[in-house]
XYZ file of C-alpha atoms in Angstrom:
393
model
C 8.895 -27.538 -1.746
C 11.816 -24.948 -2.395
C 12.815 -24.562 -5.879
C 16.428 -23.257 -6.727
C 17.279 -21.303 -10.333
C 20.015 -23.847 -10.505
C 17.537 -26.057 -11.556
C 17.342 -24.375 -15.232
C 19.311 -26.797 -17.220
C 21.357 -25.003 -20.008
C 18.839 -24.059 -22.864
C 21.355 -24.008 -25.997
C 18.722 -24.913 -28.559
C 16.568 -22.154 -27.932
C 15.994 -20.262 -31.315
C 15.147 -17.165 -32.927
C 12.764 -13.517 -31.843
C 14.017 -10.276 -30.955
C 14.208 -7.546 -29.343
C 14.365 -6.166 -25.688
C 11.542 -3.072 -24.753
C 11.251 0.735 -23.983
C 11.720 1.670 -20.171
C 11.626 4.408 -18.221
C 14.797 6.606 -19.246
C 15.161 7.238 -15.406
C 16.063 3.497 -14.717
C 18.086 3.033 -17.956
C 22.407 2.541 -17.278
C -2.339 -13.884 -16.045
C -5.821 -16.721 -13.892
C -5.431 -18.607 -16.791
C -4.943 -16.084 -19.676
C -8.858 -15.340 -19.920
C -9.899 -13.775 -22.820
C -13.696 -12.298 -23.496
C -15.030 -12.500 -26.709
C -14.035 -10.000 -29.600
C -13.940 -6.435 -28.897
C -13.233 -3.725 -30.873
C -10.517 -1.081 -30.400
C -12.089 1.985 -29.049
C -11.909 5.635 -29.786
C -8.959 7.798 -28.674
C -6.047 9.752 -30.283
C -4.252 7.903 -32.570
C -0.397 7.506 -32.937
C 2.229 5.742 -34.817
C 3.777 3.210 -33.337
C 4.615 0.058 -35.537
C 2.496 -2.911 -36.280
C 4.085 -6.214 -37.849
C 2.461 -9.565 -38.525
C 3.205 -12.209 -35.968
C 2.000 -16.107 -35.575
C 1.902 -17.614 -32.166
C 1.910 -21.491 -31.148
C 0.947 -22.258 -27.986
C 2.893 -25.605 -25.757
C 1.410 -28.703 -26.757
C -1.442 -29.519 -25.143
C -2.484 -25.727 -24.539
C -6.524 -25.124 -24.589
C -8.024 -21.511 -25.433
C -8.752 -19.544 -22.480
C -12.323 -19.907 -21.371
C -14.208 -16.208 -21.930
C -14.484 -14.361 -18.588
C -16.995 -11.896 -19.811
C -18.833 -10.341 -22.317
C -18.795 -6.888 -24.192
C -16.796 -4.312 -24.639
C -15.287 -2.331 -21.998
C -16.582 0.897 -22.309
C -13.497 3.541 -21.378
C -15.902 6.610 -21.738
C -17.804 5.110 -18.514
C -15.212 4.506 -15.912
C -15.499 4.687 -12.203
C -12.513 4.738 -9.318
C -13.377 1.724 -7.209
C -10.905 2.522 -4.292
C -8.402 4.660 -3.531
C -5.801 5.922 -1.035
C -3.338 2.395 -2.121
C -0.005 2.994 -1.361
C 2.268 2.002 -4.694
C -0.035 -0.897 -6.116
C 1.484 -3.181 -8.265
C -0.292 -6.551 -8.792
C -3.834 -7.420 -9.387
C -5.942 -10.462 -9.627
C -9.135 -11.747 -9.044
C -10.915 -14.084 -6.783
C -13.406 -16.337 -8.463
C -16.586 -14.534 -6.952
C -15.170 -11.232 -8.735
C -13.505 -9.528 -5.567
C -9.486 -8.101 -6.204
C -6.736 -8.720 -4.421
C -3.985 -5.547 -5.049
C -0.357 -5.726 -3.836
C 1.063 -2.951 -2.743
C 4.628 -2.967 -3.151
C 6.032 -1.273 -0.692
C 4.510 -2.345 2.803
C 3.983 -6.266 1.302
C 0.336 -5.838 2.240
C -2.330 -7.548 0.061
C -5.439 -5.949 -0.099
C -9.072 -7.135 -1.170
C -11.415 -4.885 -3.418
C -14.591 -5.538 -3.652
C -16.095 -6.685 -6.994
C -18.415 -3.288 -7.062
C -15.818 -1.148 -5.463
C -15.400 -0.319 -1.880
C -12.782 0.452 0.734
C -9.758 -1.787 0.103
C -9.358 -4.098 3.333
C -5.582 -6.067 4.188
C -6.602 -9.154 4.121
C -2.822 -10.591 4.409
C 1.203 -9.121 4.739
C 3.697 -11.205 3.131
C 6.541 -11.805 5.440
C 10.212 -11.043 4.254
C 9.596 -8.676 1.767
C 12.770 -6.028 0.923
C 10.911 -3.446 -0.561
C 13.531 -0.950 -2.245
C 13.840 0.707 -5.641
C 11.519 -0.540 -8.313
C 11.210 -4.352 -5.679
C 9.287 -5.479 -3.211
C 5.948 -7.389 -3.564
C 5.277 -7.277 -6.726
C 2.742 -9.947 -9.503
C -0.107 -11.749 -7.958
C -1.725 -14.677 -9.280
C -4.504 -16.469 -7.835
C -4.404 -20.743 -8.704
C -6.662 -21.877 -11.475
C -7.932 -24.440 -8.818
C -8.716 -21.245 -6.153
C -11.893 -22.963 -4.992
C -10.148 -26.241 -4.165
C -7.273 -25.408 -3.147
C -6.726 -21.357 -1.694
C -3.947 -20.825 -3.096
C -2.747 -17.100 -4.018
C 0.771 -16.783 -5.659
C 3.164 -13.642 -5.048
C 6.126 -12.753 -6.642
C 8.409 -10.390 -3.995
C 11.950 -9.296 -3.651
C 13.590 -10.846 -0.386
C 16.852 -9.796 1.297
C 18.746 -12.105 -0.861
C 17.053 -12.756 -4.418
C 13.455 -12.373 -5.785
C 11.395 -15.018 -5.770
C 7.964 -16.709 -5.963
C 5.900 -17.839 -3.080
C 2.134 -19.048 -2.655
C -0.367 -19.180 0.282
C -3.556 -19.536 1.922
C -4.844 -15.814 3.065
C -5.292 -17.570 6.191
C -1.703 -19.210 6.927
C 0.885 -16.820 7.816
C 3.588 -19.058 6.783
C 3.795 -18.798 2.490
C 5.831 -21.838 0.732
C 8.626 -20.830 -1.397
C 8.133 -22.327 -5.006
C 10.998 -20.599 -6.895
C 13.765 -18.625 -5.615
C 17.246 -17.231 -6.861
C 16.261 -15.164 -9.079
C 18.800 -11.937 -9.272
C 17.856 -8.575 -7.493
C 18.481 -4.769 -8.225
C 17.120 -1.726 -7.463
C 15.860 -2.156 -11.183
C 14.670 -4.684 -13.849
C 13.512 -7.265 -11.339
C 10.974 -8.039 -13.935
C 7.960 -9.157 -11.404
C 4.790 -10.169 -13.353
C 3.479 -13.923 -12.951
C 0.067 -15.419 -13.969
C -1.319 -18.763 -15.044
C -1.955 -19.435 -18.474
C -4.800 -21.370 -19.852
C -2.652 -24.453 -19.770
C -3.031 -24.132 -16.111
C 0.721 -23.366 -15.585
C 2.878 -20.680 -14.227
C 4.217 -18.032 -16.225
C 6.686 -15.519 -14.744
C 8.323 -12.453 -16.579
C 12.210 -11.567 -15.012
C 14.005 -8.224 -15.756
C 18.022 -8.747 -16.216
C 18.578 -6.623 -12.826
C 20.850 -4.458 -14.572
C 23.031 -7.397 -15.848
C 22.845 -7.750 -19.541
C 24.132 -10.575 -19.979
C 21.908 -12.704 -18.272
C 19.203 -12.202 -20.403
C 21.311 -14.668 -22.803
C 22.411 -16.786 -20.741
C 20.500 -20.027 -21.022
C 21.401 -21.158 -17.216
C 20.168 -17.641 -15.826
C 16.302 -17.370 -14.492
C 17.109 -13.422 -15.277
C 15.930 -11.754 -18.298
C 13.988 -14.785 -19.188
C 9.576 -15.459 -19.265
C 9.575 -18.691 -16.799
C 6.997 -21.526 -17.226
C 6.391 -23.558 -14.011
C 4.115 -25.715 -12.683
C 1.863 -24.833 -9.850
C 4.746 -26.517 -7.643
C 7.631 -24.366 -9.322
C 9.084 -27.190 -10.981
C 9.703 -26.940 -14.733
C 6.862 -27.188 -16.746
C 6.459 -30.096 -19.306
C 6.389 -29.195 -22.763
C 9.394 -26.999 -22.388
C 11.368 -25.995 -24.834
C 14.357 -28.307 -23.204
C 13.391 -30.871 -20.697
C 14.334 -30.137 -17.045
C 14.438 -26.130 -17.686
C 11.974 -23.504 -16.304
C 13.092 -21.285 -19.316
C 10.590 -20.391 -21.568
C 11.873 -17.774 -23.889
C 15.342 -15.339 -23.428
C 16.455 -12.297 -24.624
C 14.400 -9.958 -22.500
C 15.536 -6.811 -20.385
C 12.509 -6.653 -17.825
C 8.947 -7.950 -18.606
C 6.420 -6.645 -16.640
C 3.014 -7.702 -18.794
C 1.626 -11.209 -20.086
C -1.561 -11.738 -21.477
C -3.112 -14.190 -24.063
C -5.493 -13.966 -26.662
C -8.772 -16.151 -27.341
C -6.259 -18.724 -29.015
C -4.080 -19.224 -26.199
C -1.055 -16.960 -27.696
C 0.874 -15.528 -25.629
C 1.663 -11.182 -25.858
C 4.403 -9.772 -23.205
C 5.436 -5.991 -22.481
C 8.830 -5.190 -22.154
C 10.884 -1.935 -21.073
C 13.688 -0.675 -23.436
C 16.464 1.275 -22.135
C 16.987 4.367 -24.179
C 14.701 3.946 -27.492
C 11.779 1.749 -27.940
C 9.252 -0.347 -25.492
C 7.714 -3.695 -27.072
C 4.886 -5.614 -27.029
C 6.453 -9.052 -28.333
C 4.218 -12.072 -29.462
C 6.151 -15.236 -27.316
C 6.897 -18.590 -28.888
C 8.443 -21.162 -26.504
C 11.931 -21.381 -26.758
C 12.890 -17.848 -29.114
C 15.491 -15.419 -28.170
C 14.100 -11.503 -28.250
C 17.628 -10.385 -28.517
C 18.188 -7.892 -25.743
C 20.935 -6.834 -24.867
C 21.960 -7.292 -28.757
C 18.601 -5.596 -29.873
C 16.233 -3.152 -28.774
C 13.101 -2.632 -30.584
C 13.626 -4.091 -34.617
C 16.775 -4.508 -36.085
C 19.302 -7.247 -37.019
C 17.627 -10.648 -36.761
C 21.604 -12.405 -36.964
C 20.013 -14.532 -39.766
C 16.919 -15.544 -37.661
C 18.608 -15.531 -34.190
C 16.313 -13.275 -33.064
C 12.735 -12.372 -33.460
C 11.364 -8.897 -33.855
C 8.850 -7.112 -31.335
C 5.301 -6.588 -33.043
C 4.903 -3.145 -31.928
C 7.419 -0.701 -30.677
C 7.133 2.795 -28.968
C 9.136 5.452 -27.937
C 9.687 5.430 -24.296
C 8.929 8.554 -23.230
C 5.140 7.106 -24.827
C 4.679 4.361 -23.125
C 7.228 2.432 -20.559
C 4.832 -0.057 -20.069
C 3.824 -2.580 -17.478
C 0.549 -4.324 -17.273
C -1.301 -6.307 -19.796
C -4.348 -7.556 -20.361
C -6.209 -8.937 -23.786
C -10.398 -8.657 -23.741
C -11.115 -10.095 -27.355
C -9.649 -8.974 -30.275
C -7.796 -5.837 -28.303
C -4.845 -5.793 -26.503
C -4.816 -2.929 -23.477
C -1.393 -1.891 -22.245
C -1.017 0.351 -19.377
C 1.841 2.972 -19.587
C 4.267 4.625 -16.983
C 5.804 7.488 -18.167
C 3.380 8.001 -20.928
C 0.542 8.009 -18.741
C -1.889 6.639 -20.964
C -3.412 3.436 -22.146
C -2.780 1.974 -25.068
C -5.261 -0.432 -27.169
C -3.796 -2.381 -29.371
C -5.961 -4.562 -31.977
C -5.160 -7.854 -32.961
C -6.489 -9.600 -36.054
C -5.548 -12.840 -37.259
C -1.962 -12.849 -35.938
C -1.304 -9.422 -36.935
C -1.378 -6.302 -35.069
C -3.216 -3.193 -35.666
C -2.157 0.646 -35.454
C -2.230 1.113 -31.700
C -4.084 4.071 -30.261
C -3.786 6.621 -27.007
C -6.486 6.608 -24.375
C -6.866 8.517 -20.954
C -3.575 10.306 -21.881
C -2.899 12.274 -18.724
C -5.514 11.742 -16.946
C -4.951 9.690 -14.317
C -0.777 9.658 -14.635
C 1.269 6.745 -14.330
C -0.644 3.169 -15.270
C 0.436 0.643 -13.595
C -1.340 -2.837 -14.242
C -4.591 -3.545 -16.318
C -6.462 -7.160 -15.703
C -10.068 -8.053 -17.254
C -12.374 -9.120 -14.176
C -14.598 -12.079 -14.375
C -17.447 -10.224 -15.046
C -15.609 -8.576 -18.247
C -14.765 -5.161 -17.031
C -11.448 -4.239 -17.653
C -9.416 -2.607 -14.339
C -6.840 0.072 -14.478
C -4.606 0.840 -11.268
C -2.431 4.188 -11.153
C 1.316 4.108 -9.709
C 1.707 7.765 -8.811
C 3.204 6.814 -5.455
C 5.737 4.612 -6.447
C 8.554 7.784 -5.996
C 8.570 8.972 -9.939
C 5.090 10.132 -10.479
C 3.137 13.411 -9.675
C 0.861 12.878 -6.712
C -2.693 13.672 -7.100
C -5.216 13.679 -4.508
C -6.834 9.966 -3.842
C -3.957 8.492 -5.098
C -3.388 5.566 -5.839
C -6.481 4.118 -6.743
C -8.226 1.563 -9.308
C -10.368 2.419 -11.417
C -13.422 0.351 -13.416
C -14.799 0.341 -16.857
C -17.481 -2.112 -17.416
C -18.270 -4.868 -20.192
């Protein structure tokens, strides 16, 4: 069934959160949201980002994630699991613990095995327009993989980005959501299912600003779907896929043990965010970036902030208690604790060692995975690169 962004119905009671995200100066002009039991944050340099309290509500009718593992990933004890990828950009996991990794670029999806091994293209997703910071971009694989095979994509075309899904072996993928704006940048691009069992997809503004406000724009927005693209009941207004506005281009969603959802946002010249979504609030880009003027509760501010040139990050993932965000331009990863609705003092790991982070996902067996995106045109090329790297539970 082909789904048209025309089909967001004007969202004019959506209410209050701020802020937009750090980015990359050089651009500027998840399965259900599993969470493993509590883990502590783990050793590293610290820094100083900010911290700020934050309570989350999830849709009515949301359930806690199930746990997908146990212990703490240990990121002294990391191993590369493949290598020689070519720009990866999303990652997910089959039930029996195997990866599939887009690579941007070439629209190939590859499968890792769950103990490592030589990534094999197990499918090429047909119309991709690979060009700037688009091409095939989030994966998701369907809550309901063993029933009913599907694997979810979002790609830029010729025309728009969009989201498709499909069986690795049909050729043919069904559109479920299209019209979504295009640019060289900010085309956004992350998608996974939350533990309500529906969609969730995080836009950039592609370099128009004012989408991001503008309720009957899919731009600039975090999407809720269901697995058939329509909008997703429990909305914050009936008949609209938007789920919250305000953002400039998400590119990480993850949710704790209680079903709250965290995105990570680019900013343009100042400050990155990790914000703590509630349906229907307004993060304020392009009025905000990072904290600022709430307009008397019009907008809601980020719970943690960095400088871009620390972070610029994309991928998120939650195992327990800690949030891990991978970073572009700081080349690092960052853990970030979270207690009771609050945030903790973030902290600095593998900084420099592996360059550019790309996307981190917690497998089913608990370990978390890190890929690198030093081949994506703006990072130092090192030899092996890309690759994805393990630390187990």
């Amino acid at each position: 069934m082909r789904k048209n962004a025309s089909r967001i119905a004007a969202a004019a009671g959506l209410t209050v959160l701020l802020a937009a995200c750090a980015g990359d100066p050089a651009v500027s002009g998840p399965a259900p949201g599993a969470a493993t039991p509590p883990v502590a944050t783990t050793g590293g340099a610290s820094a100083s980002p900010t911290g700020t309290p934050g309570a989350g509500r999830s849709p009515e009718g949301t359930s806690a994630p199930a746990p997908s593992g146990t212990g703490t990933p240990d990121l002294g004890a990391g191993r590369e699991v493949a290598r020689g990828i070519q720009a990866p950009w999303g990652l997910a996991f089959l039930p029996g613990g195997d990866a599939l990794v887009a690579e941007r670029d070439s629209g190939r999806v590859l499968r890792v095995p769950a103990g490592g091994g030589q990534p094999r293209e197990v499918y090429r997703v047909p119309g991709v327009a690979a060009g700037g910071e688009g091409g095939l971009l989030g994966l998701a694989v369907s809550p309901a993989y063993d029933e009913d095979r599907y694997v979810y994509a979002y790609l830029t075309a010729a025309s728009d980005n969009r989201i498709v899904r499909f069986r690795l072996d049909d050729a043919t993928p069904e559109p479920v959501f299209e019209g979504i704006a295009k640019a060289g940048i900010h085309n956004g691009g992350r998608i996974a299912f939350g533990p309500d069992g529906m969609l969730y997809a995080g836009t950039g503004d592609a370099g128009e600003r004012g989408a991001s406000q503008d309720p009957d724009s899919p731009n600039g927005k975090i999407l809720r779907l269901t697995p058939e693209g329509e909008p997703a009941p429990g909305n914050p207004r009936a008949g609209s896929a938007v789920y919250s506005l305000g953002h400039r281009n998400v590119q990480g969603l993850a949710w704790d043990a209680r079903g709250r959802l965290f995105a990570i946002e680019f900013g343009q010249n100042a400050l990155d965010e990790v914000n703590l979504i509630e349906p229907g609030r307004n993060y304020g880009w392009p009025e905000v970036e990072g904290k600022g003027d709430t307009d008397g509760g019009r907008f809601t501010d980020p719970l943690v902030t960095w400088p871009t040139g620390e972070a610029s990050p994309s991928g998120a993932a939650i195992a327990g208690n800690t949030l891990y965000v991978a970073a572009l331009r700081g080349e690092r990863l960052w853990t970030v604790p979270l207690r009771d609705g609050r945030t903790g003092e973030p902290r600095a790991e593998l900084t420099g060692r592996y360059g550019r982070l790309r996307t981190v996902a917690v497998a089913p067996d608990g370990a978390l995975w890190l890929t690198t995106s030093n081949t994506d045109g703006r990072g130092d090329v090192r030899d092996g690169d890309d690759r994805i790297l393990r630390y187990p539970a």
